[in-house]
Each structure stands twice: as structure tokens, then as C-alpha cells.
Amino acid sequence: MDPQHLRTFVAVVDHRSFSAAAQALGYTQSAVSQHIASLETDLETPLLTRRPVAPTQAGERLLEHARPLLLRLDAARADIARLRQVRPGRLALACTPGALTPATALALVRARTAAPQLAASMRVCGSTEAIRAVLTGAADLALVDGAVAPSDPLALPDAGSLPAFPVSEEPLAVLLPATHPLAGRPVLRLADLAAARWIDAPDAAVPLAQLRAAARSDGFGHQLTYAGTDIRGLSVLVAAGAGLTTAALPAAEDLPGIAAVPITEPRVVHRTELLHPRTPTTLAAELVDTLRPAQ
């Protein structure tokens, strides 16, 4: 299979249109049609229905393989480029909202101050996007966060062979409206909140699936999904009574209209890890050393 034909196939599925995929890829529509036809000939089965444009059963199965295959190809290209120190004057950091701390920002500012010609950037995004950015070379480093048992590493199945190390572990808190009946409690058990209404905010807070696993409960239902990465925007929804969410305790203590109550059971912490390539650029390696905790 030609990798470029696989990219075309994924683009058609994502856009649900041959013409939109052609525009996104910079191809003619006839070229897109030829790529799909070549794949279907190679695999001896239809991969897409045309009206409407959608993957067939075989197309769905190919899609499961195509996305990780293309990601690994992009990762290989980026890995080789790093050996050649491509873009040595750039330092790009991808960061999940909960991993963005004053210490992180200060480290990036110091790196920029030490190298005035440095093109430094920080992108706040979900963990999957942050990891993908490092794998493909769009970012030099990634800071990601999540909820785990103390000293346990984050479960990052998409990280491939990226080395990681912990940057911090902090208490995990439940965020409630300041007027909530439980807002005055010194601590809370996570299982006691399983029947509460939650906000599903996978890119800005601990995913609800992780809370269910930690509490060993089928609860934590939600009626609202928050697709953003702005923790303060999420806190506005919590303060208005839209549902509960979680955050690292230090980051939540100054949010207006919010009570941040630490979780005491089960024993979970908010953990932040830094992921970097096996061969980081010189500037990235210096930032890694800055963020690595003292042993």
C-alpha cells in the first residue's frame, strides 16, 4: 500500500467528501479518486460508499490500521530530522491545561531570555494532540497531566517510545459550586460523588472514564460536554451549577465561585509528566534539564 494513498483515504473519511479532501490535501478531485481506486484494487474490496461518502466495513477496518501507521511514519521522519538538529532555533512546547503551571511558564520564559533569537511557542491542547505533536515533530516537548495512584506513571498508550519523567504530583480536588452542600467539607470520597452530575471535559480535566476506574463505579454521568481547554471557562460552568469536575488543588484554589475539596479516597494524585524525543534538540534538552526535579 502506498502511504500517500492511505493519507488520501483517511482525509476522505474525515471530510466525508472527495472534493473537500482534495482541497485539504492540495490535490485535484480526480487524483483523490485515483488514490482510492488504487487502494481498492490493491485490497480487492470496496473501501468507501460514494453517496453518501462513508467507509464500508472493510474501510472501517483499514482505518483502524491507517491512522497509527501514518502516525508512525510521521514520527520516524521527525526522529531522523532531530538527529540533524533541524530547526535548532525553535522551541515548541505542547501542554495540557492542567499541566500549565507558573513553573512551566517561567522555564520557557528563561529559555527565551537566554536565547533572544529563539522562536519559542506554547500550545495548550488535549493530551492526545500534545503527544502526537511531539511524535510528528510539530512540538519539541509535551507536558501532560492526569490522575493516578501516588508514584504511578500516567497511562499514555499513544506515546509510543517517547521517554517521560514526572514533573510534579499534587493533591487532586473536586470542584463544586461555592454554594454546594459539600463545599465546606475538608475532604471528600470520590465514590460519594458517583451519582452527582458531572461535566465531561476530557481535554481540560480528568476524563470521567478515569474517575470511574479510580472509584470502581459505573457512575459519574454527565449532561454537558465541554470541548475546550480553558480551565477558567470550565470553572464558570461549575460555578453556575452545570456539574462537577476535577483539577489540581493549587490551580483551583483561586477560581471564583468555586470550592476545591481534596479527594481523600481512593488515594489519587494529579500527576504531570514531561515527554520528549529520544534525541531532543539542544534547546529542548536544556529545557528538559530545567524541568526535571532534583534527585
mmCIF file of C-alpha atoms in Angstrom:
data_model
loop_
_atom_site.group_PDB
_atom_site.id
_atom_site.type_symbol
_atom_site.label_atom_id
_atom_site.label_comp_id
_atom_site.label_asym_id
_atom_site.label_seq_id
_atom_site.Cartn_x
_atom_site.Cartn_y
_atom_site.Cartn_z
ATOM 1 C CA MET A 1 0.000 0.000 0.000
ATOM 2 C CA ASP A 2 1.199 3.473 -0.894
ATOM 3 C CA PRO A 3 1.313 5.628 2.279
ATOM 4 C CA GLN A 4 0.115 8.647 0.331
ATOM 5 C CA HIS A 5 -2.928 6.708 -0.808
ATOM 6 C CA LEU A 6 -3.604 5.864 2.833
ATOM 7 C CA ARG A 7 -3.411 9.566 3.717
ATOM 8 C CA THR A 8 -5.883 10.334 0.967
ATOM 9 C CA PHE A 9 -8.238 7.608 2.234
ATOM 10 C CA VAL A 10 -8.127 8.993 5.796
ATOM 11 C CA ALA A 11 -8.744 12.525 4.518
ATOM 12 C CA VAL A 12 -11.799 11.416 2.519
ATOM 13 C CA VAL A 13 -13.212 9.625 5.566
ATOM 14 C CA ASP A 14 -12.558 12.617 7.832
ATOM 15 C CA HIS A 15 -14.079 15.132 5.423
ATOM 16 C CA ARG A 16 -16.847 12.792 4.172
ATOM 17 C CA SER A 17 -16.206 14.252 0.746
ATOM 18 C CA PHE A 18 -13.829 13.637 -2.164
ATOM 19 C CA SER A 19 -13.799 17.325 -3.131
ATOM 20 C CA ALA A 20 -13.174 18.559 0.439
ATOM 21 C CA ALA A 21 -10.372 16.021 0.867
ATOM 22 C CA ALA A 22 -8.823 17.168 -2.415
ATOM 23 C CA GLN A 23 -8.904 20.780 -1.270
ATOM 24 C CA ALA A 24 -7.365 19.920 2.119
ATOM 25 C CA LEU A 25 -4.575 17.866 0.525
ATOM 26 C CA GLY A 26 -3.920 20.222 -2.380
ATOM 27 C CA TYR A 27 -4.850 17.596 -4.993
ATOM 28 C CA THR A 28 -7.340 17.536 -7.819
ATOM 29 C CA GLN A 29 -10.523 15.591 -7.183
ATOM 30 C CA SER A 30 -9.581 13.143 -9.918
ATOM 31 C CA ALA A 31 -6.263 12.437 -8.171
ATOM 32 C CA VAL A 32 -8.128 11.662 -4.953
ATOM 33 C CA SER A 33 -10.446 9.311 -6.824
ATOM 34 C CA GLN A 34 -7.441 7.569 -8.390
ATOM 35 C CA HIS A 35 -5.799 7.072 -4.993
ATOM 36 C CA ILE A 36 -8.942 5.489 -3.577
ATOM 37 C CA ALA A 37 -9.381 3.323 -6.663
ATOM 38 C CA SER A 38 -5.769 2.114 -6.391
ATOM 39 C CA LEU A 39 -6.280 1.156 -2.750
ATOM 40 C CA GLU A 40 -9.493 -0.686 -3.537
ATOM 41 C CA THR A 41 -7.773 -2.541 -6.375
ATOM 42 C CA ASP A 42 -4.843 -3.428 -4.149
ATOM 43 C CA LEU A 43 -7.081 -4.741 -1.353
ATOM 44 C CA GLU A 44 -9.637 -6.228 -3.738
ATOM 45 C CA THR A 45 -12.624 -4.747 -1.920
ATOM 46 C CA PRO A 46 -14.647 -1.516 -1.837
ATOM 47 C CA LEU A 47 -13.485 0.816 0.938
ATOM 48 C CA LEU A 48 -15.937 3.693 0.561
ATOM 49 C CA THR A 49 -19.547 4.184 -0.401
ATOM 50 C CA ARG A 50 -19.993 7.210 -2.635
ATOM 51 C CA ARG A 51 -23.465 8.552 -1.828
ATOM 52 C CA PRO A 52 -23.086 9.357 0.980
ATOM 53 C CA VAL A 53 -19.300 9.143 1.312
ATOM 54 C CA ALA A 54 -18.644 6.740 4.193
ATOM 55 C CA PRO A 55 -16.310 3.811 4.922
ATOM 56 C CA THR A 56 -17.537 0.301 4.234
ATOM 57 C CA GLN A 57 -16.908 -2.448 6.786
ATOM 58 C CA ALA A 58 -13.542 -3.070 5.104
ATOM 59 C CA GLY A 59 -12.884 0.675 5.106
ATOM 60 C CA GLU A 60 -13.561 0.886 8.839
ATOM 61 C CA ARG A 61 -11.094 -1.934 9.435
ATOM 62 C CA LEU A 62 -8.461 -0.267 7.233
ATOM 63 C CA LEU A 63 -8.974 2.997 9.112
ATOM 64 C CA GLU A 64 -8.037 1.262 12.374
ATOM 65 C CA HIS A 65 -4.654 0.408 10.846
ATOM 66 C CA ALA A 66 -4.153 3.534 8.736
ATOM 67 C CA ARG A 67 -4.125 6.163 11.486
ATOM 68 C CA PRO A 68 -1.412 4.535 13.661
ATOM 69 C CA LEU A 69 0.610 3.557 10.577
ATOM 70 C CA LEU A 70 0.651 7.126 9.281
ATOM 71 C CA LEU A 71 1.476 8.449 12.743
ATOM 72 C CA ARG A 72 4.456 6.096 12.987
ATOM 73 C CA LEU A 73 5.679 7.202 9.550
ATOM 74 C CA ASP A 74 5.452 10.857 10.583
ATOM 75 C CA ALA A 75 7.210 10.021 13.860
ATOM 76 C CA ALA A 76 10.049 8.289 12.003
ATOM 77 C CA ARG A 77 10.524 11.313 9.742
ATOM 78 C CA ALA A 78 10.580 13.663 12.748
ATOM 79 C CA ASP A 79 13.027 11.411 14.625
ATOM 80 C CA ILE A 80 15.507 11.483 11.750
ATOM 81 C CA ALA A 81 15.120 15.253 11.406
ATOM 82 C CA ARG A 82 16.025 15.689 15.073
ATOM 83 C CA LEU A 83 19.277 13.807 14.529
ATOM 84 C CA ARG A 84 20.146 16.502 12.012
ATOM 85 C CA GLN A 85 19.117 19.213 14.519
ATOM 86 C CA VAL A 86 16.538 20.604 12.124
ATOM 87 C CA ARG A 87 15.012 23.897 13.356
ATOM 88 C CA PRO A 88 17.691 24.466 16.022
ATOM 89 C CA GLY A 89 16.342 27.970 16.706
ATOM 90 C CA ARG A 90 12.869 26.790 17.599
ATOM 91 C CA LEU A 91 11.489 25.593 20.939
ATOM 92 C CA ALA A 92 7.866 24.468 20.776
ATOM 93 C CA LEU A 93 6.061 23.122 23.823
ATOM 94 C CA ALA A 94 2.684 21.364 23.762
ATOM 95 C CA CYS A 95 0.929 21.411 27.123
ATOM 96 C CA THR A 96 -2.360 20.101 28.512
ATOM 97 C CA PRO A 97 -4.348 22.692 30.505
ATOM 98 C CA GLY A 98 -3.757 21.042 33.873
ATOM 99 C CA ALA A 99 -0.017 20.806 33.236
ATOM 100 C CA LEU A 100 0.369 24.521 32.564
ATOM 101 C CA THR A 101 1.857 25.901 35.771
ATOM 102 C CA PRO A 102 3.820 29.044 36.720
ATOM 103 C CA ALA A 103 6.990 26.919 36.902
ATOM 104 C CA THR A 104 6.429 25.685 33.341
ATOM 105 C CA ALA A 105 5.816 29.181 32.019
ATOM 106 C CA LEU A 106 8.855 30.544 33.882
ATOM 107 C CA ALA A 107 11.119 27.852 32.436
ATOM 108 C CA LEU A 108 10.000 28.728 28.906
ATOM 109 C CA VAL A 109 10.487 32.454 29.528
ATOM 110 C CA ARG A 110 14.009 31.847 30.879
ATOM 111 C CA ALA A 111 14.876 29.792 27.802
ATOM 112 C CA ARG A 112 13.623 32.609 25.585
ATOM 113 C CA THR A 113 15.566 35.233 27.573
ATOM 114 C CA ALA A 114 18.789 33.207 27.382
ATOM 115 C CA ALA A 115 18.457 32.955 23.595
ATOM 116 C CA PRO A 116 16.997 36.204 22.201
ATOM 117 C CA GLN A 117 16.759 34.800 18.673
ATOM 118 C CA LEU A 118 14.800 31.754 19.876
ATOM 119 C CA ALA A 119 11.355 31.247 18.342
ATOM 120 C CA ALA A 120 9.532 29.938 21.419
ATOM 121 C CA SER A 121 5.906 28.840 21.433
ATOM 122 C CA MET A 122 3.453 27.055 23.708
ATOM 123 C CA ARG A 123 0.280 25.323 22.534
ATOM 124 C CA VAL A 124 -2.397 24.303 25.049
ATOM 125 C CA CYS A 125 -4.306 21.230 23.877
ATOM 126 C CA GLY A 126 -5.547 17.804 24.900
ATOM 127 C CA SER A 127 -3.109 15.036 25.819
ATOM 128 C CA THR A 128 -3.584 13.047 22.598
ATOM 129 C CA GLU A 129 -2.833 16.118 20.484
ATOM 130 C CA ALA A 130 0.159 17.064 22.667
ATOM 131 C CA ILE A 131 1.710 13.602 22.353
ATOM 132 C CA ARG A 132 1.066 13.491 18.622
ATOM 133 C CA ALA A 133 2.746 16.887 18.241
ATOM 134 C CA VAL A 134 5.993 15.572 19.751
ATOM 135 C CA LEU A 135 5.866 12.321 17.791
ATOM 136 C CA THR A 136 5.460 14.155 14.488
ATOM 137 C CA GLY A 137 7.898 16.980 15.225
ATOM 138 C CA ALA A 138 5.271 19.713 15.495
ATOM 139 C CA ALA A 139 6.422 20.214 19.103
ATOM 140 C CA ASP A 140 9.756 19.570 20.785
ATOM 141 C CA LEU A 141 8.343 18.614 24.188
ATOM 142 C CA ALA A 142 4.977 17.845 25.773
ATOM 143 C CA LEU A 143 3.678 18.309 29.301
ATOM 144 C CA VAL A 144 0.666 16.136 30.060
ATOM 145 C CA ASP A 145 -1.305 15.516 33.225
ATOM 146 C CA GLY A 146 -3.745 13.030 34.688
ATOM 147 C CA ALA A 147 -4.997 11.289 37.832
ATOM 148 C CA VAL A 148 -3.112 8.233 39.113
ATOM 149 C CA ALA A 149 -2.195 6.492 42.341
ATOM 150 C CA PRO A 150 0.780 8.147 44.088
ATOM 151 C CA SER A 151 4.076 7.480 42.254
ATOM 152 C CA ASP A 152 2.334 5.594 39.422
ATOM 153 C CA PRO A 153 3.178 6.745 35.870
ATOM 154 C CA LEU A 154 0.477 8.145 33.622
ATOM 155 C CA ALA A 155 -1.129 5.647 31.259
ATOM 156 C CA LEU A 156 -0.216 7.113 27.861
ATOM 157 C CA PRO A 157 -0.830 4.410 25.242
ATOM 158 C CA ASP A 158 -0.346 6.862 22.363
ATOM 159 C CA ALA A 159 3.115 7.947 23.493
ATOM 160 C CA GLY A 160 4.985 5.185 21.665
ATOM 161 C CA SER A 161 8.659 5.182 22.615
ATOM 162 C CA LEU A 162 8.763 8.753 23.966
ATOM 163 C CA PRO A 163 10.704 8.902 27.262
ATOM 164 C CA ALA A 164 8.822 10.542 30.132
ATOM 165 C CA PHE A 165 9.545 11.610 33.672
ATOM 166 C CA PRO A 166 7.404 13.167 36.435
ATOM 167 C CA VAL A 167 7.481 16.915 36.907
ATOM 168 C CA SER A 168 5.070 17.164 39.832
ATOM 169 C CA GLU A 169 2.478 15.350 41.922
ATOM 170 C CA GLU A 170 -0.192 17.419 43.659
ATOM 171 C CA PRO A 171 -3.455 16.703 45.502
ATOM 172 C CA LEU A 172 -6.436 16.153 43.217
ATOM 173 C CA ALA A 173 -9.542 18.147 44.094
ATOM 174 C CA VAL A 174 -13.215 18.042 43.183
ATOM 175 C CA LEU A 175 -14.521 21.405 42.000
ATOM 176 C CA LEU A 176 -18.001 22.283 43.258
ATOM 177 C CA PRO A 177 -20.047 25.487 43.275
ATOM 178 C CA ALA A 178 -19.264 27.512 46.399
ATOM 179 C CA THR A 179 -22.926 27.095 47.412
ATOM 180 C CA HIS A 180 -22.894 23.294 47.090
ATOM 181 C CA PRO A 181 -23.860 21.415 50.300
ATOM 182 C CA LEU A 182 -20.490 19.610 50.268
ATOM 183 C CA ALA A 183 -18.405 22.716 49.601
ATOM 184 C CA GLY A 184 -17.477 23.118 53.254
ATOM 185 C CA ARG A 185 -16.107 19.609 53.690
ATOM 186 C CA PRO A 186 -12.347 19.344 54.386
ATOM 187 C CA VAL A 187 -12.061 16.245 52.151
ATOM 188 C CA LEU A 188 -14.328 14.085 50.006
ATOM 189 C CA ARG A 189 -14.524 10.449 48.963
ATOM 190 C CA LEU A 190 -14.732 10.124 45.191
ATOM 191 C CA ALA A 191 -17.226 7.262 45.397
ATOM 192 C CA ASP A 192 -19.665 9.516 47.297
ATOM 193 C CA LEU A 193 -19.898 11.725 44.195
ATOM 194 C CA ALA A 194 -20.544 8.959 41.667
ATOM 195 C CA ALA A 195 -24.249 9.818 41.489
ATOM 196 C CA ALA A 196 -23.623 13.566 41.081
ATOM 197 C CA ARG A 197 -23.932 15.372 37.767
ATOM 198 C CA TRP A 198 -20.507 15.887 36.153
ATOM 199 C CA ILE A 199 -19.150 17.852 33.211
ATOM 200 C CA ASP A 200 -17.355 15.722 30.635
ATOM 201 C CA ALA A 201 -14.237 17.779 29.839
ATOM 202 C CA PRO A 202 -11.627 15.270 28.591
ATOM 203 C CA ASP A 203 -9.161 17.930 27.412
ATOM 204 C CA ALA A 204 -9.428 20.250 30.432
ATOM 205 C CA ALA A 205 -9.938 17.874 33.371
ATOM 206 C CA VAL A 206 -9.517 14.239 34.366
ATOM 207 C CA PRO A 207 -11.602 12.175 31.897
ATOM 208 C CA LEU A 208 -14.687 10.664 33.506
ATOM 209 C CA ALA A 209 -13.573 7.168 32.489
ATOM 210 C CA GLN A 210 -10.523 7.596 34.745
ATOM 211 C CA LEU A 211 -12.743 8.668 37.645
ATOM 212 C CA ARG A 212 -14.966 5.619 37.151
ATOM 213 C CA ALA A 213 -11.919 3.362 37.167
ATOM 214 C CA ALA A 214 -10.466 5.020 40.275
ATOM 215 C CA ALA A 215 -13.755 4.853 42.189
ATOM 216 C CA ARG A 216 -14.666 1.422 40.774
ATOM 217 C CA SER A 217 -18.080 2.776 39.911
ATOM 218 C CA ASP A 218 -20.313 2.963 36.851
ATOM 219 C CA GLY A 219 -21.499 6.431 37.877
ATOM 220 C CA PHE A 220 -20.126 9.873 37.018
ATOM 221 C CA GLY A 221 -22.805 10.569 34.446
ATOM 222 C CA HIS A 222 -22.860 13.846 32.554
ATOM 223 C CA GLN A 223 -25.364 16.002 30.698
ATOM 224 C CA LEU A 224 -22.859 18.540 29.423
ATOM 225 C CA THR A 225 -19.696 18.085 27.367
ATOM 226 C CA TYR A 226 -17.026 20.772 27.440
ATOM 227 C CA ALA A 227 -14.808 20.549 24.372
ATOM 228 C CA GLY A 228 -12.411 23.339 25.304
ATOM 229 C CA THR A 229 -9.091 23.587 27.131
ATOM 230 C CA ASP A 230 -9.782 26.700 29.226
ATOM 231 C CA ILE A 231 -9.927 25.676 32.892
ATOM 232 C CA ARG A 232 -11.344 29.045 33.925
ATOM 233 C CA GLY A 233 -14.094 28.706 31.339
ATOM 234 C CA LEU A 234 -14.837 25.253 32.727
ATOM 235 C CA SER A 235 -14.949 26.682 36.257
ATOM 236 C CA VAL A 236 -17.615 29.187 35.182
ATOM 237 C CA LEU A 237 -19.834 26.253 34.222
ATOM 238 C CA VAL A 238 -19.154 24.566 37.563
ATOM 239 C CA ALA A 239 -19.962 27.761 39.488
ATOM 240 C CA ALA A 240 -23.240 28.054 37.575
ATOM 241 C CA GLY A 241 -24.256 24.550 38.653
ATOM 242 C CA ALA A 242 -23.752 22.756 35.332
ATOM 243 C CA GLY A 243 -21.859 19.905 37.011
ATOM 244 C CA LEU A 244 -18.699 18.922 38.854
ATOM 245 C CA THR A 245 -15.163 18.473 37.591
ATOM 246 C CA THR A 246 -11.624 17.972 38.919
ATOM 247 C CA ALA A 247 -8.334 19.861 38.950
ATOM 248 C CA ALA A 248 -5.029 20.013 40.771
ATOM 249 C CA LEU A 249 -5.722 21.603 44.147
ATOM 250 C CA PRO A 250 -3.209 24.501 43.843
ATOM 251 C CA ALA A 251 -4.566 25.501 40.435
ATOM 252 C CA ALA A 252 -8.176 25.556 41.655
ATOM 253 C CA GLU A 253 -7.864 27.447 44.921
ATOM 254 C CA ASP A 254 -8.240 30.915 43.361
ATOM 255 C CA LEU A 255 -11.097 30.185 40.954
ATOM 256 C CA PRO A 256 -14.071 32.493 41.678
ATOM 257 C CA GLY A 257 -17.322 30.912 42.832
ATOM 258 C CA ILE A 258 -15.646 27.544 43.250
ATOM 259 C CA ALA A 259 -14.913 25.302 46.228
ATOM 260 C CA ALA A 260 -11.966 22.957 45.657
ATOM 261 C CA VAL A 261 -12.156 19.989 48.025
ATOM 262 C CA PRO A 262 -9.313 17.425 48.083
ATOM 263 C CA ILE A 263 -10.096 13.783 47.336
ATOM 264 C CA THR A 264 -9.012 11.577 50.191
ATOM 265 C CA GLU A 265 -10.257 8.201 48.943
ATOM 266 C CA PRO A 266 -9.184 6.498 46.798
ATOM 267 C CA ARG A 267 -5.607 7.723 47.042
ATOM 268 C CA VAL A 268 -5.155 9.565 43.762
ATOM 269 C CA VAL A 269 -2.935 12.474 42.832
ATOM 270 C CA HIS A 270 -2.722 14.927 39.984
ATOM 271 C CA ARG A 271 0.488 13.999 38.154
ATOM 272 C CA THR A 272 2.281 15.973 35.458
ATOM 273 C CA GLU A 273 4.866 14.340 33.196
ATOM 274 C CA LEU A 274 7.198 15.708 30.542
ATOM 275 C CA LEU A 275 7.581 13.705 27.334
ATOM 276 C CA HIS A 276 10.498 14.236 24.998
ATOM 277 C CA PRO A 277 12.032 12.555 21.936
ATOM 278 C CA ARG A 278 14.864 10.093 22.397
ATOM 279 C CA THR A 279 17.100 12.614 20.644
ATOM 280 C CA PRO A 280 15.846 16.075 21.628
ATOM 281 C CA THR A 281 17.306 19.179 20.059
ATOM 282 C CA THR A 282 19.870 21.035 22.139
ATOM 283 C CA LEU A 283 17.371 23.690 23.209
ATOM 284 C CA ALA A 284 14.769 21.075 24.124
ATOM 285 C CA ALA A 285 17.326 19.121 26.149
ATOM 286 C CA GLU A 286 18.168 22.253 28.120
ATOM 287 C CA LEU A 287 14.501 22.810 28.963
ATOM 288 C CA VAL A 288 14.195 19.146 29.955
ATOM 289 C CA ASP A 289 17.054 19.636 32.431
ATOM 290 C CA THR A 290 15.352 22.759 33.791
ATOM 291 C CA LEU A 291 12.031 20.988 34.411
ATOM 292 C CA ARG A 292 13.473 17.732 35.716
ATOM 293 C CA PRO A 293 13.002 17.568 39.514
ATOM 294 C CA ALA A 294 16.139 17.433 41.643
ATOM 295 C CA GLN A 295 17.039 13.844 42.513
#
